[in-house]
XYZ file of C-alpha atoms in Angstrom:
457
model
C -10.757 -59.992 -7.296
C -9.581 -57.499 -4.318
C -6.661 -55.249 -5.020
C -3.235 -54.524 -3.176
C -3.493 -51.691 -1.418
C -1.387 -47.868 -2.054
C -0.413 -48.023 1.737
C -0.231 -52.354 1.769
C 2.158 -51.974 -1.608
C 4.615 -50.193 -0.064
C 4.454 -51.239 3.306
C 5.722 -54.642 1.739
C 8.004 -53.316 -0.207
C 9.734 -51.399 2.743
C 9.336 -54.457 4.379
C 12.120 -55.618 1.724
C 13.917 -53.084 0.535
C 15.223 -50.030 2.451
C 14.201 -47.095 1.317
C 15.535 -44.265 2.627
C 14.747 -42.091 4.937
C 16.347 -38.411 2.569
C 13.347 -40.280 0.636
C 9.848 -39.612 -0.945
C 6.661 -40.892 -2.874
C 6.690 -38.840 -5.940
C 3.627 -41.298 -8.022
C 1.394 -43.974 -7.052
C -0.895 -45.891 -9.165
C -3.079 -49.380 -9.408
C -2.926 -50.132 -13.050
C -4.568 -52.899 -15.671
C -1.869 -55.295 -17.669
C -1.196 -53.241 -21.043
C -1.339 -57.145 -22.373
C -4.893 -58.534 -21.454
C -3.719 -62.378 -21.964
C -0.338 -61.353 -19.865
C -0.321 -61.502 -15.540
C -0.020 -60.157 -13.217
C -3.237 -58.628 -14.530
C -2.544 -55.408 -12.677
C 0.350 -53.680 -10.418
C 1.106 -51.062 -8.045
C 3.209 -49.101 -9.181
C 5.013 -46.611 -6.799
C 8.031 -44.057 -7.225
C 10.092 -43.005 -4.843
C 13.307 -39.437 -5.161
C 15.842 -37.681 -2.735
C 13.252 -34.892 -1.322
C 14.068 -31.794 -3.061
C 14.922 -33.437 -6.517
C 13.535 -32.103 -9.975
C 11.530 -35.326 -11.051
C 14.113 -35.704 -13.688
C 17.895 -34.622 -14.729
C 20.150 -32.658 -16.838
C 19.891 -34.860 -19.299
C 15.439 -35.337 -19.673
C 16.290 -38.564 -18.003
C 14.364 -40.427 -14.846
C 16.435 -38.210 -12.118
C 19.201 -40.940 -10.920
C 18.022 -40.721 -7.170
C 14.507 -42.474 -8.597
C 13.779 -45.575 -6.835
C 11.031 -47.630 -8.627
C 8.850 -50.657 -7.378
C 6.235 -52.541 -9.004
C 3.868 -55.104 -7.508
C 1.245 -58.075 -8.985
C -1.798 -55.904 -7.232
C -3.174 -58.441 -6.478
C -1.369 -61.471 -4.809
C 0.936 -58.863 -3.555
C 4.205 -60.231 -4.940
C 7.067 -57.853 -6.133
C 8.051 -58.394 -10.227
C 10.031 -55.016 -10.610
C 12.607 -53.286 -8.208
C 15.004 -50.330 -10.094
C 17.378 -47.662 -9.315
C 17.928 -45.889 -11.241
C 21.735 -44.338 -9.858
C 22.716 -48.273 -11.400
C 22.179 -47.801 -14.829
C 25.287 -47.024 -15.666
C 26.439 -50.152 -14.635
C 26.338 -50.951 -18.761
C 29.371 -48.389 -18.985
C 31.641 -50.908 -16.876
C 33.418 -53.701 -17.211
C 31.845 -56.255 -17.567
C 33.353 -59.881 -17.549
C 31.548 -63.689 -16.564
C 31.422 -64.866 -12.848
C 33.993 -68.197 -12.393
C 31.965 -70.939 -11.906
C 32.919 -71.093 -7.806
C 32.358 -67.971 -7.441
C 28.346 -68.304 -8.469
C 28.313 -70.427 -5.704
C 29.432 -69.042 -2.893
C 26.622 -66.486 -3.938
C 23.937 -68.776 -5.057
C 22.856 -68.947 -1.287
C 22.143 -65.223 -1.683
C 19.657 -65.759 -3.989
C 18.124 -68.061 -2.215
C 17.962 -65.795 0.756
C 15.808 -63.093 -1.634
C 14.286 -65.162 -2.847
C 12.826 -65.877 0.212
C 12.981 -62.801 1.587
C 10.863 -61.511 -1.240
C 8.272 -64.620 -1.161
C 8.838 -65.411 -5.222
C 7.298 -68.267 -6.360
C 9.934 -69.903 -7.570
C 11.733 -73.366 -7.077
C 15.631 -72.446 -7.221
C 16.083 -76.279 -8.314
C 14.264 -74.525 -11.733
C 16.465 -71.951 -11.667
C 18.315 -72.451 -15.738
C 21.140 -69.873 -15.171
C 21.597 -67.648 -18.380
C 24.196 -65.157 -16.948
C 25.877 -64.142 -14.611
C 28.079 -61.218 -14.417
C 30.446 -58.968 -12.109
C 29.949 -55.454 -13.425
C 32.939 -53.424 -11.935
C 33.557 -53.866 -8.995
C 30.630 -53.225 -6.997
C 27.708 -55.730 -8.330
C 27.203 -59.653 -9.310
C 23.770 -59.130 -12.182
C 22.771 -62.846 -12.838
C 19.918 -64.176 -15.510
C 17.604 -67.235 -15.191
C 15.470 -68.758 -17.157
C 13.334 -71.192 -16.195
C 13.067 -75.013 -16.648
C 11.281 -78.231 -14.958
C 13.237 -81.483 -14.617
C 15.315 -80.432 -16.415
C 13.126 -79.781 -19.699
C 13.210 -75.391 -20.372
C 10.324 -74.034 -19.936
C 9.584 -71.814 -23.354
C 6.505 -69.919 -22.479
C 7.602 -66.445 -21.173
C 9.864 -67.279 -17.894
C 12.880 -64.960 -16.343
C 14.068 -64.057 -13.228
C 16.561 -60.836 -12.959
C 18.148 -60.127 -10.438
C 21.676 -57.575 -9.502
C 23.457 -57.570 -5.809
C 25.688 -55.254 -5.074
C 29.220 -56.324 -3.133
C 26.968 -56.044 0.250
C 24.875 -58.394 -1.399
C 21.504 -55.630 -1.421
C 19.006 -56.100 -3.796
C 19.504 -53.232 -6.483
C 17.560 -54.467 -9.793
C 14.633 -57.141 -10.338
C 12.697 -59.216 -12.572
C 10.566 -61.563 -11.882
C 7.977 -62.852 -14.480
C 7.647 -66.335 -12.691
C 4.009 -68.015 -13.473
C 2.677 -70.572 -10.333
C 1.162 -73.726 -12.637
C 0.985 -77.404 -12.667
C 3.048 -79.457 -14.688
C 2.232 -82.087 -17.064
C 4.221 -85.613 -16.814
C 7.084 -85.627 -18.685
C 7.533 -89.686 -18.096
C 3.742 -90.005 -20.956
C 5.626 -88.409 -23.803
C 6.272 -89.929 -27.888
C 9.500 -90.219 -27.895
C 11.609 -87.342 -30.560
C 12.286 -89.493 -33.878
C 8.239 -91.747 -33.020
C 7.059 -88.835 -33.687
C 9.013 -86.650 -36.674
C 8.143 -90.150 -38.220
C 4.368 -88.573 -38.476
C 5.068 -85.494 -39.880
C 4.900 -84.734 -43.884
C 4.668 -82.336 -46.143
C 1.446 -80.727 -44.304
C 4.381 -78.602 -42.479
C 5.511 -76.661 -45.156
C 4.690 -73.434 -46.469
C 5.048 -71.850 -50.248
C 5.717 -68.202 -50.510
C 8.696 -66.064 -52.065
C 11.528 -64.942 -50.388
C 12.927 -61.823 -52.691
C 13.683 -59.596 -49.615
C 15.708 -62.388 -47.855
C 17.389 -64.398 -50.935
C 17.655 -62.430 -54.294
C 15.814 -65.018 -55.848
C 11.906 -64.306 -58.506
C 11.739 -68.621 -57.495
C 9.227 -69.241 -54.462
C 10.631 -71.647 -51.552
C 8.623 -74.544 -49.593
C 10.362 -73.448 -45.814
C 8.914 -75.941 -42.828
C 6.852 -74.202 -40.682
C 7.605 -73.224 -36.677
C 4.442 -75.461 -35.687
C 3.742 -76.848 -32.517
C 2.571 -80.018 -30.999
C 1.688 -81.995 -27.547
C 4.159 -84.136 -26.796
C 2.246 -86.919 -25.755
C -1.384 -86.503 -27.160
C 0.598 -85.219 -30.930
C -2.184 -82.129 -31.476
C -1.544 -79.727 -33.489
C -1.433 -76.255 -30.407
C -0.674 -74.188 -33.256
C 1.137 -72.570 -36.522
C 2.225 -69.833 -38.326
C 0.349 -71.048 -41.016
C -0.513 -68.407 -43.322
C -4.012 -68.101 -44.730
C -6.480 -64.978 -45.989
C -9.776 -64.396 -46.308
C -10.358 -62.670 -49.363
C -8.224 -62.108 -52.063
C -9.134 -58.225 -52.612
C -10.288 -56.641 -56.617
C -8.478 -53.863 -56.896
C -11.020 -53.412 -60.096
C -13.873 -52.829 -57.837
C -16.201 -49.793 -58.951
C -18.208 -49.894 -55.696
C -17.610 -46.638 -53.895
C -17.344 -47.316 -50.312
C -13.941 -49.029 -51.708
C -12.836 -45.691 -54.049
C -13.262 -43.053 -50.770
C -10.590 -40.667 -50.875
C -8.001 -41.685 -48.080
C -6.850 -38.864 -45.659
C -3.360 -39.927 -43.481
C -3.727 -37.931 -40.847
C -0.607 -38.251 -38.519
C -0.757 -39.774 -34.692
C 1.427 -41.538 -32.588
C 0.771 -45.254 -32.817
C 1.737 -45.797 -29.165
C 2.116 -43.231 -26.888
C 1.926 -42.644 -22.930
C -0.885 -40.592 -22.598
C -3.247 -43.420 -24.312
C -2.102 -45.411 -21.171
C -3.216 -43.522 -18.523
C -6.882 -45.183 -19.692
C -5.365 -48.417 -17.489
C -4.819 -46.476 -14.143
C -7.402 -47.597 -11.942
C -9.315 -44.369 -10.433
C -7.712 -44.128 -6.005
C -10.921 -45.465 -4.365
C -11.002 -48.443 -6.271
C -10.643 -51.994 -4.512
C -12.072 -54.343 -6.534
C -11.619 -55.484 -9.819
C -13.734 -58.438 -12.178
C -10.320 -60.571 -14.184
C -12.962 -60.541 -16.629
C -13.927 -57.381 -18.013
C -12.962 -55.804 -21.337
C -10.132 -54.015 -22.109
C -9.669 -50.739 -22.437
C -6.608 -51.115 -24.904
C -9.660 -53.697 -26.965
C -12.648 -53.031 -27.053
C -15.020 -55.176 -28.963
C -14.932 -53.652 -32.703
C -18.850 -54.325 -34.292
C -19.663 -55.855 -38.035
C -20.072 -52.232 -38.505
C -16.447 -51.303 -38.176
C -14.757 -54.286 -39.966
C -16.561 -53.796 -43.256
C -15.613 -49.783 -43.104
C -12.242 -50.537 -42.111
C -11.401 -53.147 -44.706
C -12.986 -49.750 -47.394
C -10.127 -47.715 -46.081
C -8.089 -50.721 -46.590
C -8.724 -51.324 -50.335
C -8.614 -47.516 -51.446
C -5.746 -46.903 -49.302
C -4.504 -49.487 -52.018
C -5.618 -48.643 -55.107
C -4.842 -44.500 -54.335
C -1.764 -45.709 -53.196
C 0.192 -49.134 -54.561
C -1.959 -50.113 -57.330
C 0.481 -49.951 -59.800
C 2.606 -52.639 -57.429
C 2.739 -56.400 -59.541
C 1.475 -57.285 -56.498
C -2.036 -59.671 -55.502
C -2.882 -58.248 -51.772
C -5.283 -60.530 -48.963
C -6.342 -59.952 -46.636
C -5.462 -61.554 -42.914
C -7.164 -64.379 -41.489
C -5.904 -64.425 -38.204
C -6.100 -67.757 -35.947
C -9.220 -66.258 -33.779
C -10.819 -65.486 -37.636
C -10.184 -62.004 -36.711
C -9.462 -59.499 -39.932
C -9.513 -56.547 -38.083
C -7.897 -55.677 -34.572
C -8.716 -53.303 -32.038
C -5.787 -51.203 -30.712
C -5.084 -48.679 -27.726
C -5.725 -44.530 -28.839
C -8.488 -45.575 -30.335
C -7.572 -47.189 -33.120
C -8.051 -49.932 -35.964
C -5.507 -51.980 -37.783
C -5.859 -53.920 -40.489
C -3.289 -55.851 -41.545
C -4.141 -57.305 -45.468
C -0.577 -59.086 -46.980
C 1.297 -59.206 -50.678
C 0.100 -62.755 -52.675
C 1.451 -63.720 -56.307
C 0.183 -66.669 -58.131
C -1.771 -67.247 -54.220
C 1.532 -67.382 -53.005
C 2.712 -64.993 -49.870
C 4.911 -62.518 -50.241
C 7.530 -63.360 -47.682
C 7.671 -60.058 -45.224
C 5.032 -58.132 -47.855
C 2.520 -56.805 -44.411
C 1.009 -54.261 -44.905
C -0.596 -52.411 -41.822
C -2.858 -49.537 -41.756
C -3.619 -47.906 -38.324
C -6.835 -46.245 -39.095
C -8.787 -44.066 -36.101
C -12.286 -44.992 -34.744
C -13.572 -41.736 -34.472
C -12.777 -39.555 -37.120
C -11.546 -42.788 -39.959
C -8.695 -41.799 -41.098
C -6.008 -43.388 -41.337
C -2.793 -42.533 -38.683
C -0.033 -44.298 -39.760
C 1.239 -47.267 -42.307
C 3.528 -49.670 -41.261
C 4.332 -51.636 -44.858
C 7.356 -53.913 -44.296
C 8.258 -54.472 -47.624
C 8.830 -50.431 -48.657
C 11.174 -49.973 -45.753
C 13.322 -52.995 -46.582
C 13.208 -51.836 -50.028
C 14.087 -48.270 -48.952
C 16.837 -49.666 -46.150
C 18.293 -50.854 -49.418
C 18.164 -48.503 -51.010
C 16.598 -50.715 -54.261
C 13.186 -49.760 -54.361
C 12.573 -49.054 -57.988
C 14.982 -51.803 -58.406
C 12.831 -54.036 -56.582
C 9.722 -53.423 -58.044
C 10.432 -54.083 -61.239
C 12.567 -57.358 -60.848
C 8.818 -58.761 -59.414
C 7.519 -59.358 -61.997
C 9.311 -62.305 -63.512
C 8.029 -64.141 -60.190
C 8.389 -67.751 -61.624
C 5.700 -70.344 -60.502
C 6.236 -73.272 -58.384
C 7.194 -76.773 -60.615
C 7.761 -79.745 -57.811
C 5.307 -80.598 -56.051
C 5.641 -80.177 -51.833
C 6.602 -84.473 -51.507
C 9.114 -83.882 -52.980
C 10.073 -80.515 -51.048
C 9.632 -82.634 -48.078
C 11.342 -85.708 -49.056
C 14.562 -83.204 -48.960
C 14.091 -81.590 -46.288
C 13.173 -84.148 -43.706
C 17.005 -85.415 -42.942
C 16.945 -80.774 -41.532
C 13.858 -81.071 -39.473
C 15.129 -80.556 -35.888
C 11.840 -81.090 -32.497
C 13.145 -79.456 -29.521
C 11.071 -80.305 -26.277
C 9.787 -77.706 -24.279
C 6.673 -76.607 -21.327
C 4.015 -73.865 -23.695
C 1.602 -72.673 -20.735
C -1.607 -74.088 -21.766
C -4.378 -70.768 -22.556
C -6.365 -70.154 -20.089
C -10.282 -69.766 -20.127
C -10.056 -67.411 -16.620
C -8.685 -64.663 -15.600
C -8.434 -66.891 -12.630
C -7.907 -69.745 -13.539
C -4.502 -71.600 -12.319
C -0.852 -72.149 -15.195
C -1.392 -75.568 -16.767
C 1.989 -76.145 -19.148
C 2.455 -78.820 -21.140
C 4.689 -81.154 -23.140
C 5.467 -79.443 -26.406
C 7.426 -79.956 -29.356
C 8.687 -77.137 -31.745
C 10.068 -77.644 -35.191
C 13.142 -75.275 -34.773
C 14.333 -72.537 -37.248
C 15.175 -74.901 -40.069
C 17.648 -71.858 -42.035
C 16.940 -74.669 -45.055
C 14.756 -74.150 -48.140
C 13.315 -75.367 -50.549
C 13.639 -73.865 -53.951
C 9.894 -75.225 -55.315
C 11.146 -74.502 -59.818
C 14.876 -75.956 -59.144
C 14.246 -78.234 -56.031
C 17.838 -77.605 -54.619
C 18.124 -76.691 -51.381
C 19.684 -73.920 -49.607
C 20.723 -73.549 -46.746
C 20.200 -69.666 -45.168
C 23.085 -66.962 -43.565
C 21.925 -64.649 -41.976
């Protein structure tokens, strides 16, 4: 795939936006997207600063004279534009723009969409926010809709204009795509009738509710609204309940925790292309996510079990390795690290908010970081010991899922949206499916008493 050159990108930005003669280019580069599944797959980053000015100001922030632009390195479309002299706008008074004033300003937004060559049909703009900031700026945020149906996949246009209607800020994620026909959708009420108790998950909610009872909760699964096929689910699963009594030496090793940042600026330098690169293969492996061998997976699991035996063996829980949707227990990540996730269980039921994430250095095989959601939550509430002992009495479920579903069914709601279908290759055009998603249902059913409770956050 041919990439835009730095010189071409600079020329495009200067066509769209006035860069003052007082400014000079201080940095430029072409970078791969840190998320391999997201577009743009490569982007050009450009920064200008006023000549003779330092890169940082006295507060060690980006110099307020800095101007930044980002473009899709494949299509040449603008992604983002920032003027850092605009960053204090949040300190200025803000108020919602009146409708008639917004209608008078909307043509300027359309003009900028056209001037920048953004792939946006103005009929698809779904206004989320319209604000006047101080006396000088108008701030607009849009989502996306098609035929009046919202797009749930991340699509956004954030644009800020000054009093002269010049562009001072832009953020645009708007993929070219083909939308499914909305006339073949299964009616919402008919679709809801097809759901049953398999829609429920059973878990302990002791982080959010002071009870040692398990509860049935309704998952936010996503279904094709035309075929009824399940597209994705957050149903929990596991590969292996971990045996903490194992005598295997590889699962009883001494664990060394050598702290290093999970995310650091230096890690992102591997995403920058060499200056002479003009063509890329969009399917080549991502530097943040190199292939993990079976040997590495086994080694990471052994380290995880050894960590549990050293650090949490006195807890009343069972522990299990998580089975992700792609079948992986271990995943690679930036900084040449590996992440292993472990889930707490009791009576074969998962503990909501009970995950442990271990980050392991692939060079030294030392543990570099531990993210224990349960301990973090308990430490924040200051009741670590109280929680540890209280959970020893967690009850087992007494009612079946079918009974709980009869209770929860009246509270189940569906929403119809467009959602992008997964691509088989990076150069494949997007397709937007019509999907039904179960809305976040605040109602839960006590699996011991059968009573309904509405969660309050």
